[in-house]
Short mmCIF file of N, CA and C in Angstrom, two decimals:
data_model
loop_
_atom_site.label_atom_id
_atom_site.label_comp_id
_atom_site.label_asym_id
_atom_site.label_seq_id
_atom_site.Cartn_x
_atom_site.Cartn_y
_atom_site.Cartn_z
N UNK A 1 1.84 -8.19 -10.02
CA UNK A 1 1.68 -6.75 -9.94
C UNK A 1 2.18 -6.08 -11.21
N UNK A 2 2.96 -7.13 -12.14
CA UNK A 2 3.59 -5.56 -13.38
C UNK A 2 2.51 -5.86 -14.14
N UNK A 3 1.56 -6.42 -14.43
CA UNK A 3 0.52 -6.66 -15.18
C UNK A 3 -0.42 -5.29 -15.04
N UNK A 4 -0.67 -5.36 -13.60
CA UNK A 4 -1.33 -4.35 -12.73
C UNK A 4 -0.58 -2.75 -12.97
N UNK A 5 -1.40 -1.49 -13.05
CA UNK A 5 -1.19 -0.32 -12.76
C UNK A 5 -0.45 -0.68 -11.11
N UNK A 6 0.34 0.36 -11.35
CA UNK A 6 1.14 0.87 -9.98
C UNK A 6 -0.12 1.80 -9.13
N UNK A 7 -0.46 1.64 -7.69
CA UNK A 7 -1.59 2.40 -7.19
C UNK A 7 -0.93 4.23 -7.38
N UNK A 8 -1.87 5.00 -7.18
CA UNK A 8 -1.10 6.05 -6.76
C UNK A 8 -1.90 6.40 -5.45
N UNK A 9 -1.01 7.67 -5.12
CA UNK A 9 -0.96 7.58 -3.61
C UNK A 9 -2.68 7.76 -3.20
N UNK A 10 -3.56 8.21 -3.72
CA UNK A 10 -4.92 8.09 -2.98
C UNK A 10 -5.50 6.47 -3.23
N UNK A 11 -5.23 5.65 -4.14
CA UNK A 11 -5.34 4.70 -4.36
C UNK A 11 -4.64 3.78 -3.44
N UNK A 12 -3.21 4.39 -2.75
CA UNK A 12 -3.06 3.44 -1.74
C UNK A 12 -3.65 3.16 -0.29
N UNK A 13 -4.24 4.28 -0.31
CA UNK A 13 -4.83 4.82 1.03
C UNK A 13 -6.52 3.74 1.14
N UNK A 14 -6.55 3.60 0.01
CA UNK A 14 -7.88 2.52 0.09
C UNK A 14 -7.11 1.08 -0.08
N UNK A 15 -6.43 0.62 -0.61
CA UNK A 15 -5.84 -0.35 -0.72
C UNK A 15 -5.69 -1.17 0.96
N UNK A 16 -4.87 0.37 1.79
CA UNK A 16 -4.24 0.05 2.81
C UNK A 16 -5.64 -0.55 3.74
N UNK A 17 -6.85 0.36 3.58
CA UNK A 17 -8.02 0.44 4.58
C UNK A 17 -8.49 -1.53 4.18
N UNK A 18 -8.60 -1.68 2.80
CA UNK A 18 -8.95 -2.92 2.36
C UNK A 18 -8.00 -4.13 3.12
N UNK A 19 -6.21 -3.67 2.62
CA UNK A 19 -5.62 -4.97 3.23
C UNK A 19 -5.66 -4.96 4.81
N UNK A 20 -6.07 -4.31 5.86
CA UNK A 20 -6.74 -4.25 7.12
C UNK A 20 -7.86 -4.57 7.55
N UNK A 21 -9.27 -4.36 6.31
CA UNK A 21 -10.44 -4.25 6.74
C UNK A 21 -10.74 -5.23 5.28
N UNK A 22 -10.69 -6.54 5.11
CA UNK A 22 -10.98 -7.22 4.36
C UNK A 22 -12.31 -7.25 3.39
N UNK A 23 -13.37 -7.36 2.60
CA UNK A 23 -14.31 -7.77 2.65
C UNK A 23 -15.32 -6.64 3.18
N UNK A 24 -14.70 -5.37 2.54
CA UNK A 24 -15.19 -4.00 3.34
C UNK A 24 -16.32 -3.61 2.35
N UNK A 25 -17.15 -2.86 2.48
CA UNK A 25 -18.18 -2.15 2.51
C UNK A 25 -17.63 -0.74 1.77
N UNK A 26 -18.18 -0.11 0.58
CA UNK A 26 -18.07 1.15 0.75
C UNK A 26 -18.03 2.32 1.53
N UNK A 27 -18.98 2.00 2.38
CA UNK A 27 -19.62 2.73 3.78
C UNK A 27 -18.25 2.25 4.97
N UNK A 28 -17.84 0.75 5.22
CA UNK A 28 -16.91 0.79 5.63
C UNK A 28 -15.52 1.63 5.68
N UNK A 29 -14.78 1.26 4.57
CA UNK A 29 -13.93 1.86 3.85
C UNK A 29 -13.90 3.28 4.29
N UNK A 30 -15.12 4.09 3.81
CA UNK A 30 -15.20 5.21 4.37
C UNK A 30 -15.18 5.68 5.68
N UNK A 31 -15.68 4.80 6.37
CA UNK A 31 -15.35 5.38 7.84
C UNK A 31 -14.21 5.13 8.54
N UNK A 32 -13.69 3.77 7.69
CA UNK A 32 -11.62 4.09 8.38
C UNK A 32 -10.63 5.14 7.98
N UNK A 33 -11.05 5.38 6.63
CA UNK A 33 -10.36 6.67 5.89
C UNK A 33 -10.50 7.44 6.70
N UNK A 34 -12.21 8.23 7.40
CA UNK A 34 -12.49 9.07 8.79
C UNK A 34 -11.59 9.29 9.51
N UNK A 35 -12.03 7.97 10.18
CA UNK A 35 -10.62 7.45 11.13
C UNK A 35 -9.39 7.71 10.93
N UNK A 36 -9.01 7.77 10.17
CA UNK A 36 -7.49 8.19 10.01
C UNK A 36 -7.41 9.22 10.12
N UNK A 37 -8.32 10.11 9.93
CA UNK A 37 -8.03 11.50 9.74
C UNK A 37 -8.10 12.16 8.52
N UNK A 38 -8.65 11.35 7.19
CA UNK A 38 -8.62 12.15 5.86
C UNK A 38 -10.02 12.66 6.06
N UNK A 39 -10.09 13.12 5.36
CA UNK A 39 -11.71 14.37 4.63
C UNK A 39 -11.79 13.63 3.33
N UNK A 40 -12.42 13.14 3.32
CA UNK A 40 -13.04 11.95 2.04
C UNK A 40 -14.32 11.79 1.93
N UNK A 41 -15.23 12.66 1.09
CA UNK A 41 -16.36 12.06 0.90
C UNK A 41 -16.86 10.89 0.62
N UNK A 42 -17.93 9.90 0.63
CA UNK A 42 -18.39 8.89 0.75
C UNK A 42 -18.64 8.71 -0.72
N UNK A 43 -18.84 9.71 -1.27
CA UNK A 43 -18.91 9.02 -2.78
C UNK A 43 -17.77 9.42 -3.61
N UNK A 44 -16.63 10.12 -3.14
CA UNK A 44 -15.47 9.81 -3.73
C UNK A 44 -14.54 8.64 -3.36
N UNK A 45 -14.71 8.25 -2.18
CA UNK A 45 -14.51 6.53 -2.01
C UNK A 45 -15.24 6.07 -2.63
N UNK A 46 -16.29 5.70 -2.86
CA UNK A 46 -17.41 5.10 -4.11
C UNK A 46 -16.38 5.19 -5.56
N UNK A 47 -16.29 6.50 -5.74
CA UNK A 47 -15.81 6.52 -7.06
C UNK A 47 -14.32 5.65 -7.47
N UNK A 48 -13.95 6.08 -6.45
CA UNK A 48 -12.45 5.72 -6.54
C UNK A 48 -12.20 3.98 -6.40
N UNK A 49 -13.50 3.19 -5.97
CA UNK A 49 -13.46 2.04 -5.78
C UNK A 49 -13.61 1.42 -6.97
N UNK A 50 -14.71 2.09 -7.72
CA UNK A 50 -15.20 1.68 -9.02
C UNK A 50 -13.72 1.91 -9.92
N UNK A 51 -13.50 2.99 -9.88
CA UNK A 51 -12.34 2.81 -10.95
C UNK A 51 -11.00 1.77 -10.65
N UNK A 52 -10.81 1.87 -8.82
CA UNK A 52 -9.83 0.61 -8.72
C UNK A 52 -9.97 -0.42 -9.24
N UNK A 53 -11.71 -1.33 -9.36
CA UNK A 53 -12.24 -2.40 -9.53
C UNK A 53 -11.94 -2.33 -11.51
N UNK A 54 -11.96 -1.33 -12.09
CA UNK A 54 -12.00 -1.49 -13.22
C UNK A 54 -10.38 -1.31 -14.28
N UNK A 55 -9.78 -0.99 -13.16
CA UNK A 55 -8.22 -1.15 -13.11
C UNK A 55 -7.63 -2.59 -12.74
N UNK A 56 -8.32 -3.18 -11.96
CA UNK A 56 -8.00 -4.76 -11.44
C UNK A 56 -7.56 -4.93 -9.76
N UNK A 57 -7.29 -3.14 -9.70
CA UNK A 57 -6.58 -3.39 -7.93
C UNK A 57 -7.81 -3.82 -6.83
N UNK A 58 -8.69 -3.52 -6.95
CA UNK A 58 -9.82 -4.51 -6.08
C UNK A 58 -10.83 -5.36 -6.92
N UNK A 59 -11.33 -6.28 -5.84
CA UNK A 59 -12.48 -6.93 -6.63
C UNK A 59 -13.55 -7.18 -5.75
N UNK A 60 -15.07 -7.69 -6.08
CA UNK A 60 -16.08 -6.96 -5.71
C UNK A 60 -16.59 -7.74 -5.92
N UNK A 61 -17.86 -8.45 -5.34
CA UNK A 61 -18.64 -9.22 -4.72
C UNK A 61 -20.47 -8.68 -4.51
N UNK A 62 -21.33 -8.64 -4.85
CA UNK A 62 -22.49 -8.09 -4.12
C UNK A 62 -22.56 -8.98 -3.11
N UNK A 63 -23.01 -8.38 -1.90
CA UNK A 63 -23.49 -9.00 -1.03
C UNK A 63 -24.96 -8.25 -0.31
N UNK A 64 -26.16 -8.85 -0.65
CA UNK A 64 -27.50 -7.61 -0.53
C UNK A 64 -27.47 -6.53 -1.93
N UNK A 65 -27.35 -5.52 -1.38
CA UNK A 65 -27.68 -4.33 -2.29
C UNK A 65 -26.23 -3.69 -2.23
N UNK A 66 -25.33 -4.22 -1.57
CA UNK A 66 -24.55 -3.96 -1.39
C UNK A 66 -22.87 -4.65 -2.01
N UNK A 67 -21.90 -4.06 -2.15
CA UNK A 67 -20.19 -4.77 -2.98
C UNK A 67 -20.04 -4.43 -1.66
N UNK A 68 -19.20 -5.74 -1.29
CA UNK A 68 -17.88 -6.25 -0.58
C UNK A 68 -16.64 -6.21 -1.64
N UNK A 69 -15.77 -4.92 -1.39
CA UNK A 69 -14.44 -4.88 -1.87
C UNK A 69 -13.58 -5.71 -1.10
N UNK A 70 -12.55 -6.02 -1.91
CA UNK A 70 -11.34 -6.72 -1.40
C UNK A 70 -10.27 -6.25 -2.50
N UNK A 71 -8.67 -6.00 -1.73
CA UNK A 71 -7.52 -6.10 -2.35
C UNK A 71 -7.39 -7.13 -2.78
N UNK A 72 -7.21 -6.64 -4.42
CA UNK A 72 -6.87 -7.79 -5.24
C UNK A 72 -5.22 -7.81 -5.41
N UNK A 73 -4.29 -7.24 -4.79
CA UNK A 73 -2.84 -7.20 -5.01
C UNK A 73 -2.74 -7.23 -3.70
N UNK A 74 -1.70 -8.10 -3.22
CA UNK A 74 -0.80 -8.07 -1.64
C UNK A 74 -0.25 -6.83 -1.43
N UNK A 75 -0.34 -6.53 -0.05
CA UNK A 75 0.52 -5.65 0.38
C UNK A 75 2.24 -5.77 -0.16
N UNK A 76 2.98 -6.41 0.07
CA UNK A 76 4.48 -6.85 0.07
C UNK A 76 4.38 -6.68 -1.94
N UNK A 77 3.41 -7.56 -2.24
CA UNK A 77 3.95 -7.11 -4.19
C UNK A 77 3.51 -5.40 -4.14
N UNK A 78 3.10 -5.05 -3.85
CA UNK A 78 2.70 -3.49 -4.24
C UNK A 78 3.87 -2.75 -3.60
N UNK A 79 4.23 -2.95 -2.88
CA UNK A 79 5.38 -2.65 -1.88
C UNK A 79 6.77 -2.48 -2.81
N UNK A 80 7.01 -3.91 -3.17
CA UNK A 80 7.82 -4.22 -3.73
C UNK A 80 7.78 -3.28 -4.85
N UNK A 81 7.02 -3.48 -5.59
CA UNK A 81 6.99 -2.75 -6.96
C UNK A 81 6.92 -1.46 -7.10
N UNK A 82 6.65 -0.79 -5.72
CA UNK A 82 6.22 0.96 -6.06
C UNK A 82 8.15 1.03 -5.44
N UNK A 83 8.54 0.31 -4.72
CA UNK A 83 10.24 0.37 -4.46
C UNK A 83 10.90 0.34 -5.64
N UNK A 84 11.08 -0.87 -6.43
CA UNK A 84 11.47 -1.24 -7.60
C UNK A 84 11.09 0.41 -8.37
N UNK A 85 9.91 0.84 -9.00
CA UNK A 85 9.92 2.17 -9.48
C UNK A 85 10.43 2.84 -8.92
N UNK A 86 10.44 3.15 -7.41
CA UNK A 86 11.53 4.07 -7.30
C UNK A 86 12.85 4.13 -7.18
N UNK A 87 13.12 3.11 -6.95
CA UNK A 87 14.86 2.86 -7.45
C UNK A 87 15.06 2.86 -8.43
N UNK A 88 14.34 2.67 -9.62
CA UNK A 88 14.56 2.99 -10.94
C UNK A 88 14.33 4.19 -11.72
N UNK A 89 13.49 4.77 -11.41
CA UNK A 89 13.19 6.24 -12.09
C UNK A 89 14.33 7.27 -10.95
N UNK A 90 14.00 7.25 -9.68
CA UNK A 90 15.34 8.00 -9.21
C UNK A 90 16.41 7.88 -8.59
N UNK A 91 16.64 7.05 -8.77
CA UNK A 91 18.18 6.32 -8.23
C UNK A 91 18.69 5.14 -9.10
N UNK A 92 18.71 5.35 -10.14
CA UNK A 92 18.93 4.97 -11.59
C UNK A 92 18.99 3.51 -11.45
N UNK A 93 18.12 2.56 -10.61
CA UNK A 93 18.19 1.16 -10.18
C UNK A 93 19.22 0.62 -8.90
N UNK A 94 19.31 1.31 -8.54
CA UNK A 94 20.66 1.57 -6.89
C UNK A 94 19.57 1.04 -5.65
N UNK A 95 18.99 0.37 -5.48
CA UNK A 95 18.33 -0.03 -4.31
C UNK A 95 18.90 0.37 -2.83
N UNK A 96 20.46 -0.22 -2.91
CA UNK A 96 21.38 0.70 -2.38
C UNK A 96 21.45 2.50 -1.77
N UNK A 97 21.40 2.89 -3.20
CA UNK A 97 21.52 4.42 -3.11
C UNK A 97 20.11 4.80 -2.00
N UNK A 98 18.89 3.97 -2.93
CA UNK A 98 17.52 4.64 -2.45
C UNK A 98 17.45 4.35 -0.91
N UNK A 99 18.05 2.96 -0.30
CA UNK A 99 17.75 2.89 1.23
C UNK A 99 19.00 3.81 1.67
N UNK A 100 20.13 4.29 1.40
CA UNK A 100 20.70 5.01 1.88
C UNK A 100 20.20 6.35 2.39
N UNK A 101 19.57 7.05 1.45
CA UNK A 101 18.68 8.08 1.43
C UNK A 101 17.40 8.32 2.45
N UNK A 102 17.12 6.80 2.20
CA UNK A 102 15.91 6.93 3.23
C UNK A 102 16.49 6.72 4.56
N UNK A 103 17.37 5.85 4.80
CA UNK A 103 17.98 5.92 6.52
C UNK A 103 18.57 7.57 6.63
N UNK A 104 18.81 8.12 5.67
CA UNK A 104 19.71 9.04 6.13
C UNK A 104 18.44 11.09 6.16
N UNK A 105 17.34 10.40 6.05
CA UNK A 105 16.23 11.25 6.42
C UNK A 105 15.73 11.16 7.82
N UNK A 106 15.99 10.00 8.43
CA UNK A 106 15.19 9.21 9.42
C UNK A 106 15.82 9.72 10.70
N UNK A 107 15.44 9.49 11.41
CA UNK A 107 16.18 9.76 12.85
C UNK A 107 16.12 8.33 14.06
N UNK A 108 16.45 6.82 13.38
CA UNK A 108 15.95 5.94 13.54
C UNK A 108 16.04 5.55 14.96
N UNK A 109 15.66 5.07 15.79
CA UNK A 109 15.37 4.08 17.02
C UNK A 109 16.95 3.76 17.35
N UNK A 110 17.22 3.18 18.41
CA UNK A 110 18.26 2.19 18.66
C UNK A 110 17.70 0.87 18.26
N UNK A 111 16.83 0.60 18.63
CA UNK A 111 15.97 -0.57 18.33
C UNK A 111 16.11 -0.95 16.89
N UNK A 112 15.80 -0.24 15.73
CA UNK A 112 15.86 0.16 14.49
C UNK A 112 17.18 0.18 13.89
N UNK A 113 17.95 0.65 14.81
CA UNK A 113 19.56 0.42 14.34
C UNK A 113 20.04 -1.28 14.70
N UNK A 114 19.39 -1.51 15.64
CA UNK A 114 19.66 -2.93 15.73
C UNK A 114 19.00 -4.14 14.77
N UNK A 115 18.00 -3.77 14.34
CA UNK A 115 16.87 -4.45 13.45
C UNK A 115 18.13 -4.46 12.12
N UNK A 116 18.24 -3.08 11.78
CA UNK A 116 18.99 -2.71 10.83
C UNK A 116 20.60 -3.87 10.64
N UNK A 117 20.99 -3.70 12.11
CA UNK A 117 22.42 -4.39 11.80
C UNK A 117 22.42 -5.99 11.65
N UNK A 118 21.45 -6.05 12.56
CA UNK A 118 21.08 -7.25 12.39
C UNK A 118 20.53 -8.00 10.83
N UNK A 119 19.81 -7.46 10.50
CA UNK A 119 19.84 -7.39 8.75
C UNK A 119 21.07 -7.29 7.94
N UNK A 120 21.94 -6.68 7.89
CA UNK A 120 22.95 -6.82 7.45
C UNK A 120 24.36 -8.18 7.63
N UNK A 121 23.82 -8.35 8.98
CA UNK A 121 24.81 -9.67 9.17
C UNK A 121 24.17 -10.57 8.40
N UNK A 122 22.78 -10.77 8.60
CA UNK A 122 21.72 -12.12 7.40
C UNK A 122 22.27 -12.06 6.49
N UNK A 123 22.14 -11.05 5.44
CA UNK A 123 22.98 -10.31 4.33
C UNK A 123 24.18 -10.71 4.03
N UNK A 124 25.18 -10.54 5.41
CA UNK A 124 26.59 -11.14 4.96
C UNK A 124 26.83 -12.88 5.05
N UNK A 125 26.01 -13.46 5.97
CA UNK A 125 25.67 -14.53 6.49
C UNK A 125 25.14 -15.78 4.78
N UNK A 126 24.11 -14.82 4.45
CA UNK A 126 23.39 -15.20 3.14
C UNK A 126 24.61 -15.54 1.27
N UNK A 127 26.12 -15.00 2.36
CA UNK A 127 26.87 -14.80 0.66
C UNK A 127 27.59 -16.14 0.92
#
């Protein structure tokens, strides 16, 4: 992924429809975006595919008259790396600082607090 542009956020929104809907269709693509609830024209998904494809974040296949897109970057490296930027541009590399911040927006689960503590013993478990 550091080879790769970082997506930005409308770019992840197709990314996301791709790492769900594999082997998608323009026309596809577009109708999960629907589905979700965005207002996305069909040929600004078009557009936006072409330029992903010419960026490297998807890749493309004819199949008929038609491209089969696919995510060319994993979910978890893109993940990783749009984290990594943000612990670095605003939380001066504090990974720390940045999940502090984010638990402390949240209004988390008990469930979630347990996930959470439980993570932390691995953590202490792991030294």
């Amino acid at each position: 992924m550091s080879q790769l542009p970082l997506p930005s956020e409308a770019e992840l929104l197709l990314l996301r429809a791709l790492w769900e809907h594999p082997a998608a269709t323009v026309q596809q693509v577009h109708e999960w975006i629907t589905a979700a609830g965005k207002d996305v024209s069909y040929t600004t998904v078009l557009t936006q595919l072409q330029r992903m494809h010419r960026k490297g974040l998807v890749t493309r296949v004819r199949v008929g008259k038609q491209h089969q897109y696919r995510a060319a970057v994993d979910r978890s490296t893109t993940e990783t790396a749009l984290v990594e930027q943000l612990s670095n541009t605003v939380f001066a590399g504090s990974a720390l600082k940045l999940a502090m911040k984010a638990l402390g927006t949240d209004q988390p689960t008990p469930e979630e607090l347990d996930a959470l503590e439980r993570w932390i013993a691995e953590q202490k478990d792991n030294r």
